[in-house]
XYZ file of C-alpha atoms in Angstrom:
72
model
C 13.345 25.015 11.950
C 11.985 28.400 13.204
C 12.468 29.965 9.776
C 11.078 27.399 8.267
C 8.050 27.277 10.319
C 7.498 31.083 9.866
C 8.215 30.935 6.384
C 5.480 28.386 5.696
C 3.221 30.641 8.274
C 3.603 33.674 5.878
C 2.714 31.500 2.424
C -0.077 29.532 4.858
C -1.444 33.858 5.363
C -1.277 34.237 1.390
C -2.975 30.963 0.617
C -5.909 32.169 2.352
C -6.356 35.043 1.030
C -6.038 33.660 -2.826
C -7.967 30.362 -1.420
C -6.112 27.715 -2.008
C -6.663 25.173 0.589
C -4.005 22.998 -0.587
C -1.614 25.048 -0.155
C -2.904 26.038 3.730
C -3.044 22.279 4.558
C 1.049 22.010 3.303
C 1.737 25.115 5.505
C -0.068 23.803 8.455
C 1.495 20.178 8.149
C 5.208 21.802 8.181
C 4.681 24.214 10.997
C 3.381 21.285 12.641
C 6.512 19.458 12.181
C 8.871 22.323 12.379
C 7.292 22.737 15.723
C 6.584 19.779 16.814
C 9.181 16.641 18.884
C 7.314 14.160 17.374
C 8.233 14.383 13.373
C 11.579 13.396 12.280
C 13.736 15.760 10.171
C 13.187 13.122 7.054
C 9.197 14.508 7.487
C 10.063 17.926 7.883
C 12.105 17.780 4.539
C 8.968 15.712 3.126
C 6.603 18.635 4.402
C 8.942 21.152 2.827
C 9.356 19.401 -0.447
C 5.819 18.665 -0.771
C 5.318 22.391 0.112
C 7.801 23.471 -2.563
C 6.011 20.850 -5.268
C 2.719 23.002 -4.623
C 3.907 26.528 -4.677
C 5.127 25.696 -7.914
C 1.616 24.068 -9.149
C -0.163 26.922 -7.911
C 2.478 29.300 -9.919
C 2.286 27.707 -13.022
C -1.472 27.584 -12.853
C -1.488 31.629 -12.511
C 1.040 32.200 -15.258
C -1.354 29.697 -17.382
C -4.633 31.675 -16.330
C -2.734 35.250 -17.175
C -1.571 33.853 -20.387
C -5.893 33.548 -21.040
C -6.067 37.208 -20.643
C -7.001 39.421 -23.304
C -3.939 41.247 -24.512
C -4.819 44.989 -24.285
């Protein structure tokens, strides 16, 4: 659960910067849980699913906004 909680620490750094709050408010809910006594490992897995469900959103949306670019 440590790595996991790091791991979603590191993305939660990157989300910031690029500003994508819903990607900050996954992070923060699974190092919450990966930290935390009171979440089950059935909501950790949720957190990290959900988590993994974004990250993909968020890539597809940048491969769709570089695809807009002007070809040079």
């Amino acid at each position: 659960l440590q790595g996991l909680a790091e791991l979603a620490h590191r993305i939660k750094g990157a989300a910031r910067v690029v500003g994508s709050t819903v990607l900050v408010e996954s992070c923060l809910l699974l190092e919450e849980a990966c930290s935390s006594q009171r979440h089950s490992a059935e909501q950790v897995t949720e957190y990290a699913l959900s988590l993994s469900r974004k990250v993909e959103m968020f890539e597809s949306n940048v491969v769709a906004e570089l695809a807009r670019l002007p070809k040079s």
